[in-house]
Every structure is written in structure tokens, then in C-alpha cells.
Amino acid sequence: MNKDSYFGENFLFGSAAAAYHFEGAYDQDGKGLAISDVVPASPAEGRTDEPTADNLKLKSIDFYNRYKEDIALFGEIGFKVFRTSIAWSRIFPKGDETEPNEEGLQFYDNLFDELEKYNIVPLITLTHTSEMPLHLAEKYNGFANRKVIDFYLRYVKTVVERYSDKVKYWLTFNEINAVLAMPFYQAGISEVNEVTVQEKYQAAHHMFVASAKAIECIKKINPTAKISCTFVSTFRYPLTPKPEDVWEAVKQNRYQDFFTDIQVNGEYPWYMDRYFKEKNITLTITEEDKKIMKENKVDFLAFSYYNTGVASAEKKGMEDIFSKLKNPYLPQNDWGWQIDAVGLRTVLNYLWDRYKLPMFITENGSSAIEELIEAKDGNMTVNDDYRIDLVSDHLKQINEAIKDGINVFGYTTWSAIDFVSGTTGTMLKRWGFIYVDYQQDGSGSLKRYKKRSFDWYKKVIETNGEYLFEK
């Protein structure tokens, strides 16, 4: 094998999805309502009182009833790992019950067994963004209420005891830093009144404690399990070499570092003291909280990477997850997301310098409006060369980071298959290697079609990355 394409013998190439994006079957087999079931469009546009017909996630691509067909395709493409989530409200429909829903548990038994048939390793998010049972948001105000930690832990204990012999890799939360930008969607906090910065950080603290307690719980059940909690990478460059811009970039990067520092080091970083003081934030943190966080840290870093941002002293934005400023040196996709493959190598080096922990990129990809066409062989497909180029460019930068000496052990694209976009509620944004005939108006046969990128990624995986470097 070409030494320049070496990813390591056990590198986990794969792809990802999440329950609320693709399972559908929102009211089947005892499932309760989740936050996503009352957010039909963008979280910024707010919720509805009840599930509504325009919420495409309710049906989505019906993975719940078609998982065998889809996993067979995942096996054909050759995924070594598949990341998905367990729908919390399938297991505890309201979230505060004492006994779980057996039909929900059985579905994931079947799912993991099916993955094992194709030698696909599951990487499981215990609860993805917007998958909290709606009842916990409406009755308890989500993670703004410390009581919800106990309900979360009951759920964690239930599923980990059930699947400990089938799942080695666990993620406690998805993109935990999104709580500051989307408090209801991420943490179930009511937005009837404006959510204060104090409330957001207190909820984040409760999630830190919940994550640490989940790690403790999982390790007691299976000491060999590997556990993390994902964050969305928001690394910022200074817009110019002006010292004020450089300092602003340092401050904005600490917005991201804060979430990882706590989970790697087990304590709040010193640099947040001034920020909390200036914002009049006083968190309720018990001695037990400090102890549980210190004693239960993540085993590896897991993060989503889509782009980088830029920081300017003239436009501050510590609370913004995604930079509102454009980097003049980067292209962008149809949705205005700038593309920076080299930035992934930069981020990996930055995180390795800071933490020296193994790393897994849990989301990376791009979407576009796509259409089926007839290929030369008569089959219907999608010419998604832009996806091939983007994934290729990012994988090559991961390869460079590995050659830099960094321990990167896995990569899952977003996403394996087309589904409903979470932050827009639309089917217009197509993310997967597999096209699904499910349209914006809710119509469609749900038939699956392989895109051009399907066979390309299959070759990448079966050559352990060497195909990336072929002329």
C-alpha cells in the first residue's frame, strides 16, 4: 500500500445518521413524542402545539420499518462503523416512567443484530439533538431542571445494560455546545420567554453532570466501553493579522474549548471566570457535581466538522456557534457554508496539542439539491461529484494529520442516506450516498437509489484509503 494513503490498519471508515432524522414512525410501537416532532422547520421558527402534517420528520424515510434494506446497502458500501442514535422516547415515551417500552428496546436489539451481520461497528449517541421526550421539556423545562439528570440516567442505565454486549462506543450527547444557540431544540428549555444566558449555562452544567454520571454508569456496566460526547467544531481564524482580531479569535475559540476542557479535564477552565462575572452568571455547582465531573472524563474526542470561521474585533460573537463573517479565501456551498478541508487538519492539530486524546470525526459532509438521472447502465442515480470531491479532500487532510503523528481512529460522514434535515426540516438538502424518493411535499415511493458517490466511497473503504491517491 502507498505509504501516503495509510490510515492505520484499524481505521474506522463509515457514515452517520440519527433517529429523528431518518427513523420516522413517530407514533409506532409505543413511541412517545420527542421535541423534534413539534419543530417542523428551523428551530429558530419555533414549535407547534402538536405534530403537524408539514413536519417531514414524522414519516421521514421510514428507516424504522426498512432498516434491513438500508443496512444491507451499508454492508454493500462496506461501512466499518455506523453512527446513529437511540430515540429516547422509544424507550421511555414520556421520559419519567419507571419501566421502559419493550417494543422500543426490541427494535434496537434487531438493529444492532443486523449491523453485526455485516460486521459494522455501531457508534451510538444516547440522545441526539431534539430527541428528548417532549414531556420532559413541557413538564420539567428540560435540562434547565436538575431533576431531568435522573430521568436521563435511568434511560442510560436501561439501554446500556440491554446493549452492553453489542455496543462498545457510546456518545452521551450530540453537539453539546449547541445548547447555547438552540436551548429548546438541544436541551428542552422553554422559549416562551427569552432564555437568559444564565439559564443556558446552568442547563449546560446539568448536561455536563449528566454526561459524567452517564460515563460512570456505563463503565460500571462495561469497563471496556469507550465513551465521549460530541461537540460541533467552530474553530476561528482571525479575520486579519491585526492584534485585536487575533485576540478576538482566541476568545471565540475558548467558547468551543470550554465544552471540551470540562469533559477532558473534569473542571471548569479558569478563563471562564471573567466571562461569567461580566455576564452576571452565577452557576449552582455542588461539591458532588465537581467530584463526579473530575472522576468521569471522556475516553476520546468526538466532534462534527463542517467548516471554520473568522473572528473580528469589530464584530464580536462569542455566543455564536457558526461565524457570521465570511472568509474571503474559501468557497461555499449552495447554503452559504464555507468549505475548508485544510481547516480540519488545523483543528485536529489544535485539539491534539491541547488534549492528546484519540479523536473521531463524527460528522463531515455537504448537501445540495439533487435530482435522479438515468446512468449509462440504465439505472437511476445522482451525479454527486461535489460530494466525492469534498469527502476526498477532507479524508486527505485527515491522512496528513495522521502523518503529523495524531491519533485519529475514525470518520463518519454526514450522512449515509438522504433524510430530513434537522435544522431546516427540509428534504431539499440531500446529504447521503443513497438517494431516497421522499420529496418536499411528503410524496414519494421511498425507493432507494445509489448515487455515484456510493461506489466511490466503497472503493475508498475497501482500499483503506489508498484509492484517494490514485491518479
mmCIF file of N, CA, C and O in Angstrom, residues 9-13 80-86 112 115 119-127 156 159-160 163-173 214-215 218-219 222-230 298-302 358-362 407-412:
data_model
loop_
_atom_site.group_PDB
_atom_site.id
_atom_site.type_symbol
_atom_site.label_atom_id
_atom_site.label_comp_id
_atom_site.label_asym_id
_atom_site.label_seq_id
_atom_site.Cartn_x
_atom_site.Cartn_y
_atom_site.Cartn_z
ATOM 1 N N GLU A 9 -4.317 0.327 10.190
ATOM 2 C CA GLU A 9 -4.990 -0.947 9.884
ATOM 3 C C GLU A 9 -6.418 -0.992 10.393
ATOM 4 O O GLU A 9 -7.298 -1.598 9.770
ATOM 5 N N ASN A 10 -6.677 -0.336 11.528
ATOM 6 C CA ASN A 10 -7.994 -0.443 12.151
ATOM 7 C C ASN A 10 -8.822 0.834 12.046
ATOM 8 O O ASN A 10 -9.773 1.019 12.806
ATOM 9 N N PHE A 11 -8.459 1.712 11.112
ATOM 10 C CA PHE A 11 -9.199 2.968 10.967
ATOM 11 C C PHE A 11 -10.656 2.663 10.613
ATOM 12 O O PHE A 11 -10.949 1.837 9.749
ATOM 13 N N LEU A 12 -11.575 3.362 11.290
ATOM 14 C CA LEU A 12 -12.999 3.118 11.115
ATOM 15 C C LEU A 12 -13.598 4.107 10.113
ATOM 16 O O LEU A 12 -13.949 5.232 10.447
ATOM 17 N N PHE A 13 -13.693 3.666 8.858
ATOM 18 C CA PHE A 13 -14.402 4.443 7.842
ATOM 19 C C PHE A 13 -15.895 4.129 7.942
ATOM 20 O O PHE A 13 -16.280 2.964 8.054
ATOM 21 N N LYS A 80 -17.319 0.319 7.925
ATOM 22 C CA LYS A 80 -16.744 -0.371 9.078
ATOM 23 C C LYS A 80 -17.437 0.064 10.362
ATOM 24 O O LYS A 80 -17.420 -0.662 11.362
ATOM 25 N N VAL A 81 -18.014 1.258 10.338
ATOM 26 C CA VAL A 81 -18.715 1.794 11.504
ATOM 27 C C VAL A 81 -19.937 2.561 11.017
ATOM 28 O O VAL A 81 -19.925 3.155 9.933
ATOM 29 N N PHE A 82 -20.997 2.500 11.792
ATOM 30 C CA PHE A 82 -22.184 3.294 11.511
ATOM 31 C C PHE A 82 -22.599 3.988 12.792
ATOM 32 O O PHE A 82 -22.807 3.351 13.822
ATOM 33 N N ARG A 83 -22.677 5.306 12.710
ATOM 34 C CA ARG A 83 -23.111 6.075 13.872
ATOM 35 C C ARG A 83 -24.591 6.404 13.745
ATOM 36 O O ARG A 83 -25.042 6.906 12.723
ATOM 37 N N THR A 84 -25.355 6.104 14.782
ATOM 38 C CA THR A 84 -26.740 6.529 14.862
ATOM 39 C C THR A 84 -27.073 6.783 16.325
ATOM 40 O O THR A 84 -26.199 6.733 17.192
ATOM 41 N N SER A 85 -28.343 7.078 16.588
ATOM 42 C CA SER A 85 -28.765 7.340 17.965
ATOM 43 C C SER A 85 -29.922 6.435 18.327
ATOM 44 O O SER A 85 -30.580 5.848 17.470
ATOM 45 N N ILE A 86 -30.147 6.327 19.616
ATOM 46 C CA ILE A 86 -31.337 5.658 20.137
ATOM 47 C C ILE A 86 -32.357 6.752 20.440
ATOM 48 O O ILE A 86 -32.036 7.740 21.096
ATOM 49 N N PHE A 112 -29.046 -3.624 15.997
ATOM 50 C CA PHE A 112 -27.642 -3.963 16.268
ATOM 51 C C PHE A 112 -27.294 -5.355 15.744
ATOM 52 O O PHE A 112 -26.175 -5.585 15.269
ATOM 53 N N LEU A 115 -26.653 -4.934 12.040
ATOM 54 C CA LEU A 115 -25.331 -4.355 11.791
ATOM 55 C C LEU A 115 -24.236 -5.404 11.960
ATOM 56 O O LEU A 115 -23.290 -5.475 11.172
ATOM 57 N N ASN A 119 -20.789 -6.987 9.834
ATOM 58 C CA ASN A 119 -19.539 -6.595 10.511
ATOM 59 C C ASN A 119 -19.380 -5.087 10.612
ATOM 60 O O ASN A 119 -18.279 -4.538 10.472
ATOM 61 N N ILE A 120 -20.491 -4.396 10.853
ATOM 62 C CA ILE A 120 -20.474 -2.942 11.020
ATOM 63 C C ILE A 120 -20.518 -2.619 12.510
ATOM 64 O O ILE A 120 -21.427 -3.048 13.223
ATOM 65 N N VAL A 121 -19.524 -1.865 12.963
ATOM 66 C CA VAL A 121 -19.433 -1.486 14.374
ATOM 67 C C VAL A 121 -20.412 -0.341 14.651
ATOM 68 O O VAL A 121 -20.396 0.670 13.936
ATOM 69 N N PRO A 122 -21.276 -0.460 15.666
ATOM 70 C CA PRO A 122 -22.159 0.662 15.994
ATOM 71 C C PRO A 122 -21.464 1.692 16.887
ATOM 72 O O PRO A 122 -20.763 1.341 17.837
ATOM 73 N N LEU A 123 -21.645 2.954 16.543
ATOM 74 C CA LEU A 123 -21.234 4.076 17.385
ATOM 75 C C LEU A 123 -22.528 4.785 17.759
ATOM 76 O O LEU A 123 -23.193 5.363 16.895
ATOM 77 N N ILE A 124 -22.898 4.743 19.039
ATOM 78 C CA ILE A 124 -24.260 5.091 19.421
ATOM 79 C C ILE A 124 -24.319 6.362 20.265
ATOM 80 O O ILE A 124 -23.722 6.438 21.341
ATOM 81 N N THR A 125 -25.067 7.337 19.749
ATOM 82 C CA THR A 125 -25.374 8.537 20.513
ATOM 83 C C THR A 125 -26.584 8.241 21.390
ATOM 84 O O THR A 125 -27.645 7.853 20.886
ATOM 85 N N LEU A 126 -26.417 8.419 22.688
ATOM 86 C CA LEU A 126 -27.506 8.084 23.603
ATOM 87 C C LEU A 126 -28.719 8.985 23.395
ATOM 88 O O LEU A 126 -29.861 8.526 23.465
ATOM 89 N N THR A 127 -28.477 10.260 23.151
ATOM 90 C CA THR A 127 -29.586 11.108 22.741
ATOM 91 C C THR A 127 -29.051 12.217 21.843
ATOM 92 O O THR A 127 -28.143 12.955 22.212
ATOM 93 N N VAL A 156 -30.227 5.893 30.369
ATOM 94 C CA VAL A 156 -28.878 5.419 30.027
ATOM 95 C C VAL A 156 -28.635 4.031 30.608
ATOM 96 O O VAL A 156 -28.176 3.119 29.906
ATOM 97 N N VAL A 159 -30.627 1.263 28.619
ATOM 98 C CA VAL A 159 -30.159 0.870 27.288
ATOM 99 C C VAL A 159 -28.751 0.280 27.335
ATOM 100 O O VAL A 159 -28.443 -0.646 26.569
ATOM 101 N N VAL A 160 -27.893 0.768 28.215
ATOM 102 C CA VAL A 160 -26.525 0.229 28.271
ATOM 103 C C VAL A 160 -26.534 -1.191 28.843
ATOM 104 O O VAL A 160 -25.810 -2.071 28.353
ATOM 105 N N TYR A 163 -27.695 -3.357 25.909
ATOM 106 C CA TYR A 163 -26.890 -3.495 24.704
ATOM 107 C C TYR A 163 -25.383 -3.519 24.964
ATOM 108 O O TYR A 163 -24.600 -3.384 24.024
ATOM 109 N N SER A 164 -24.972 -3.718 26.192
ATOM 110 C CA SER A 164 -23.537 -3.624 26.515
ATOM 111 C C SER A 164 -22.699 -4.648 25.765
ATOM 112 O O SER A 164 -21.505 -4.417 25.515
ATOM 113 N N ASP A 165 -23.299 -5.772 25.369
ATOM 114 C CA ASP A 165 -22.545 -6.786 24.633
ATOM 115 C C ASP A 165 -22.575 -6.533 23.128
ATOM 116 O O ASP A 165 -21.909 -7.236 22.361
ATOM 117 N N LYS A 166 -23.320 -5.494 22.707
ATOM 118 C CA LYS A 166 -23.449 -5.197 21.276
ATOM 119 C C LYS A 166 -22.818 -3.862 20.897
ATOM 120 O O LYS A 166 -22.535 -3.633 19.724
ATOM 121 N N VAL A 167 -22.642 -2.977 21.878
ATOM 122 C CA VAL A 167 -22.141 -1.628 21.618
ATOM 123 C C VAL A 167 -20.921 -1.358 22.482
ATOM 124 O O VAL A 167 -20.994 -1.466 23.709
ATOM 125 N N LYS A 168 -19.823 -0.992 21.836
ATOM 126 C CA LYS A 168 -18.587 -0.634 22.548
ATOM 127 C C LYS A 168 -18.416 0.872 22.647
ATOM 128 O O LYS A 168 -17.922 1.384 23.652
ATOM 129 N N TYR A 169 -18.826 1.603 21.607
ATOM 130 C CA TYR A 169 -18.608 3.052 21.537
ATOM 131 C C TYR A 169 -19.914 3.801 21.804
ATOM 132 O O TYR A 169 -20.906 3.605 21.103
ATOM 133 N N TRP A 170 -19.879 4.669 22.827
ATOM 134 C CA TRP A 170 -21.056 5.441 23.209
ATOM 135 C C TRP A 170 -20.741 6.935 23.188
ATOM 136 O O TRP A 170 -19.628 7.361 23.542
ATOM 137 N N LEU A 171 -21.731 7.738 22.826
ATOM 138 C CA LEU A 171 -21.663 9.191 22.888
ATOM 139 C C LEU A 171 -22.813 9.666 23.769
ATOM 140 O O LEU A 171 -23.971 9.329 23.512
ATOM 141 N N THR A 172 -22.516 10.419 24.805
ATOM 142 C CA THR A 172 -23.554 10.790 25.775
ATOM 143 C C THR A 172 -24.544 11.806 25.208
ATOM 144 O O THR A 172 -25.749 11.698 25.418
ATOM 145 N N PHE A 173 -24.034 12.824 24.508
ATOM 146 C CA PHE A 173 -24.878 13.828 23.864
ATOM 147 C C PHE A 173 -24.298 14.150 22.495
ATOM 148 O O PHE A 173 -23.112 13.936 22.240
ATOM 149 N N ALA A 214 -23.304 9.545 33.305
ATOM 150 C CA ALA A 214 -23.514 8.502 32.308
ATOM 151 C C ALA A 214 -22.227 7.710 32.083
ATOM 152 O O ALA A 214 -22.260 6.478 31.960
ATOM 153 N N ILE A 215 -21.103 8.410 32.022
ATOM 154 C CA ILE A 215 -19.812 7.719 31.869
ATOM 155 C C ILE A 215 -19.582 6.773 33.036
ATOM 156 O O ILE A 215 -19.189 5.611 32.854
ATOM 157 N N ILE A 218 -21.928 3.745 32.601
ATOM 158 C CA ILE A 218 -21.523 2.842 31.523
ATOM 159 C C ILE A 218 -20.291 2.036 31.915
ATOM 160 O O ILE A 218 -20.218 0.821 31.664
ATOM 161 N N LYS A 219 -19.327 2.679 32.545
ATOM 162 C CA LYS A 219 -18.088 1.992 32.935
ATOM 163 C C LYS A 219 -18.353 0.911 33.979
ATOM 164 O O LYS A 219 -17.665 -0.118 34.007
ATOM 165 N N ASN A 222 -19.853 -1.874 31.776
ATOM 166 C CA ASN A 222 -18.857 -2.418 30.853
ATOM 167 C C ASN A 222 -17.581 -1.590 30.928
ATOM 168 O O ASN A 222 -17.459 -0.561 30.250
ATOM 169 N N PRO A 223 -16.614 -2.012 31.747
ATOM 170 C CA PRO A 223 -15.382 -1.240 31.929
ATOM 171 C C PRO A 223 -14.581 -1.031 30.649
ATOM 172 O O PRO A 223 -13.749 -0.121 30.582
ATOM 173 N N THR A 224 -14.816 -1.842 29.624
ATOM 174 C CA THR A 224 -14.047 -1.718 28.386
ATOM 175 C C THR A 224 -14.706 -0.772 27.370
ATOM 176 O O THR A 224 -14.138 -0.527 26.309
ATOM 177 N N ALA A 225 -15.884 -0.265 27.692
ATOM 178 C CA ALA A 225 -16.570 0.653 26.777
ATOM 179 C C ALA A 225 -15.747 1.926 26.592
ATOM 180 O O ALA A 225 -15.010 2.350 27.477
ATOM 181 N N LYS A 226 -15.879 2.526 25.411
ATOM 182 C CA LYS A 226 -15.222 3.794 25.106
ATOM 183 C C LYS A 226 -16.307 4.860 24.916
ATOM 184 O O LYS A 226 -17.240 4.672 24.139
ATOM 185 N N ILE A 227 -16.136 6.000 25.603
ATOM 186 C CA ILE A 227 -17.228 6.964 25.713
ATOM 187 C C ILE A 227 -16.736 8.373 25.437
ATOM 188 O O ILE A 227 -15.649 8.768 25.872
ATOM 189 N N SER A 228 -17.563 9.137 24.731
ATOM 190 C CA SER A 228 -17.281 10.551 24.519
ATOM 191 C C SER A 228 -18.601 11.305 24.464
ATOM 192 O O SER A 228 -19.674 10.758 24.739
ATOM 193 N N CYS A 229 -18.514 12.584 24.127
ATOM 194 C CA CYS A 229 -19.666 13.468 23.988
ATOM 195 C C CYS A 229 -19.318 14.430 22.874
ATOM 196 O O CYS A 229 -18.288 15.102 22.945
ATOM 197 N N THR A 230 -20.109 14.503 21.836
ATOM 198 C CA THR A 230 -19.674 15.274 20.681
ATOM 199 C C THR A 230 -19.901 16.772 20.856
ATOM 200 O O THR A 230 -20.787 17.212 21.595
ATOM 201 N N VAL A 298 -14.075 11.909 29.426
ATOM 202 C CA VAL A 298 -14.245 11.208 28.155
ATOM 203 C C VAL A 298 -12.981 10.418 27.802
ATOM 204 O O VAL A 298 -11.866 10.788 28.188
ATOM 205 N N ASP A 299 -13.174 9.324 27.068
ATOM 206 C CA ASP A 299 -12.052 8.483 26.626
ATOM 207 C C ASP A 299 -11.427 8.989 25.338
ATOM 208 O O ASP A 299 -10.260 8.713 25.051
ATOM 209 N N PHE A 300 -12.213 9.690 24.528
ATOM 210 C CA PHE A 300 -11.720 10.215 23.247
ATOM 211 C C PHE A 300 -12.513 11.463 22.906
ATOM 212 O O PHE A 300 -13.556 11.748 23.517
ATOM 213 N N LEU A 301 -12.008 12.230 21.966
ATOM 214 C CA LEU A 301 -12.720 13.411 21.486
ATOM 215 C C LEU A 301 -13.544 13.044 20.256
ATOM 216 O O LEU A 301 -13.044 12.377 19.350
ATOM 217 N N ALA A 302 -14.785 13.487 20.235
ATOM 218 C CA ALA A 302 -15.672 13.236 19.097
ATOM 219 C C ALA A 302 -16.297 14.564 18.697
ATOM 220 O O ALA A 302 -16.813 15.289 19.552
ATOM 221 N N PRO A 358 -7.223 10.397 21.682
ATOM 222 C CA PRO A 358 -7.656 9.893 20.371
ATOM 223 C C PRO A 358 -8.876 10.657 19.890
ATOM 224 O O PRO A 358 -9.690 11.133 20.698
ATOM 225 N N MET A 359 -9.024 10.758 18.559
ATOM 226 C CA MET A 359 -10.108 11.567 18.002
ATOM 227 C C MET A 359 -10.902 10.823 16.941
ATOM 228 O O MET A 359 -10.356 9.996 16.207
ATOM 229 N N PHE A 360 -12.189 11.157 16.897
ATOM 230 C CA PHE A 360 -13.117 10.585 15.936
ATOM 231 C C PHE A 360 -13.944 11.730 15.351
ATOM 232 O O PHE A 360 -14.576 12.477 16.093
ATOM 233 N N ILE A 361 -13.931 11.877 14.022
ATOM 234 C CA ILE A 361 -14.771 12.880 13.370
ATOM 235 C C ILE A 361 -16.133 12.241 13.118
ATOM 236 O O ILE A 361 -16.270 11.335 12.295
ATOM 237 N N THR A 362 -17.151 12.687 13.848
ATOM 238 C CA THR A 362 -18.457 12.030 13.820
ATOM 239 C C THR A 362 -19.390 12.573 12.746
ATOM 240 O O THR A 362 -20.382 11.933 12.405
ATOM 241 N N ASN A 407 -3.460 10.790 16.679
ATOM 242 C CA ASN A 407 -4.269 9.574 16.762
ATOM 243 C C ASN A 407 -5.712 9.891 16.365
ATOM 244 O O ASN A 407 -6.520 10.318 17.182
ATOM 245 N N VAL A 408 -6.010 9.705 15.084
ATOM 246 C CA VAL A 408 -7.382 9.816 14.581
ATOM 247 C C VAL A 408 -7.806 8.393 14.203
ATOM 248 O O VAL A 408 -7.170 7.775 13.357
ATOM 249 N N PHE A 409 -8.866 7.881 14.807
ATOM 250 C CA PHE A 409 -9.179 6.466 14.595
ATOM 251 C C PHE A 409 -10.490 6.215 13.876
ATOM 252 O O PHE A 409 -10.841 5.064 13.604
ATOM 253 N N GLY A 410 -11.237 7.294 13.523
ATOM 254 C CA GLY A 410 -12.478 7.042 12.820
ATOM 255 C C GLY A 410 -13.066 8.283 12.190
ATOM 256 O O GLY A 410 -12.739 9.422 12.568
ATOM 257 N N TYR A 411 -13.920 8.048 11.201
ATOM 258 C CA TYR A 411 -14.537 9.126 10.428
ATOM 259 C C TYR A 411 -15.880 8.652 9.913
ATOM 260 O O TYR A 411 -15.964 7.625 9.234
ATOM 261 N N THR A 412 -16.945 9.366 10.267
ATOM 262 C CA THR A 412 -18.273 9.057 9.734
ATOM 263 C C THR A 412 -18.831 10.288 9.038
ATOM 264 O O THR A 412 -18.941 11.359 9.632
#
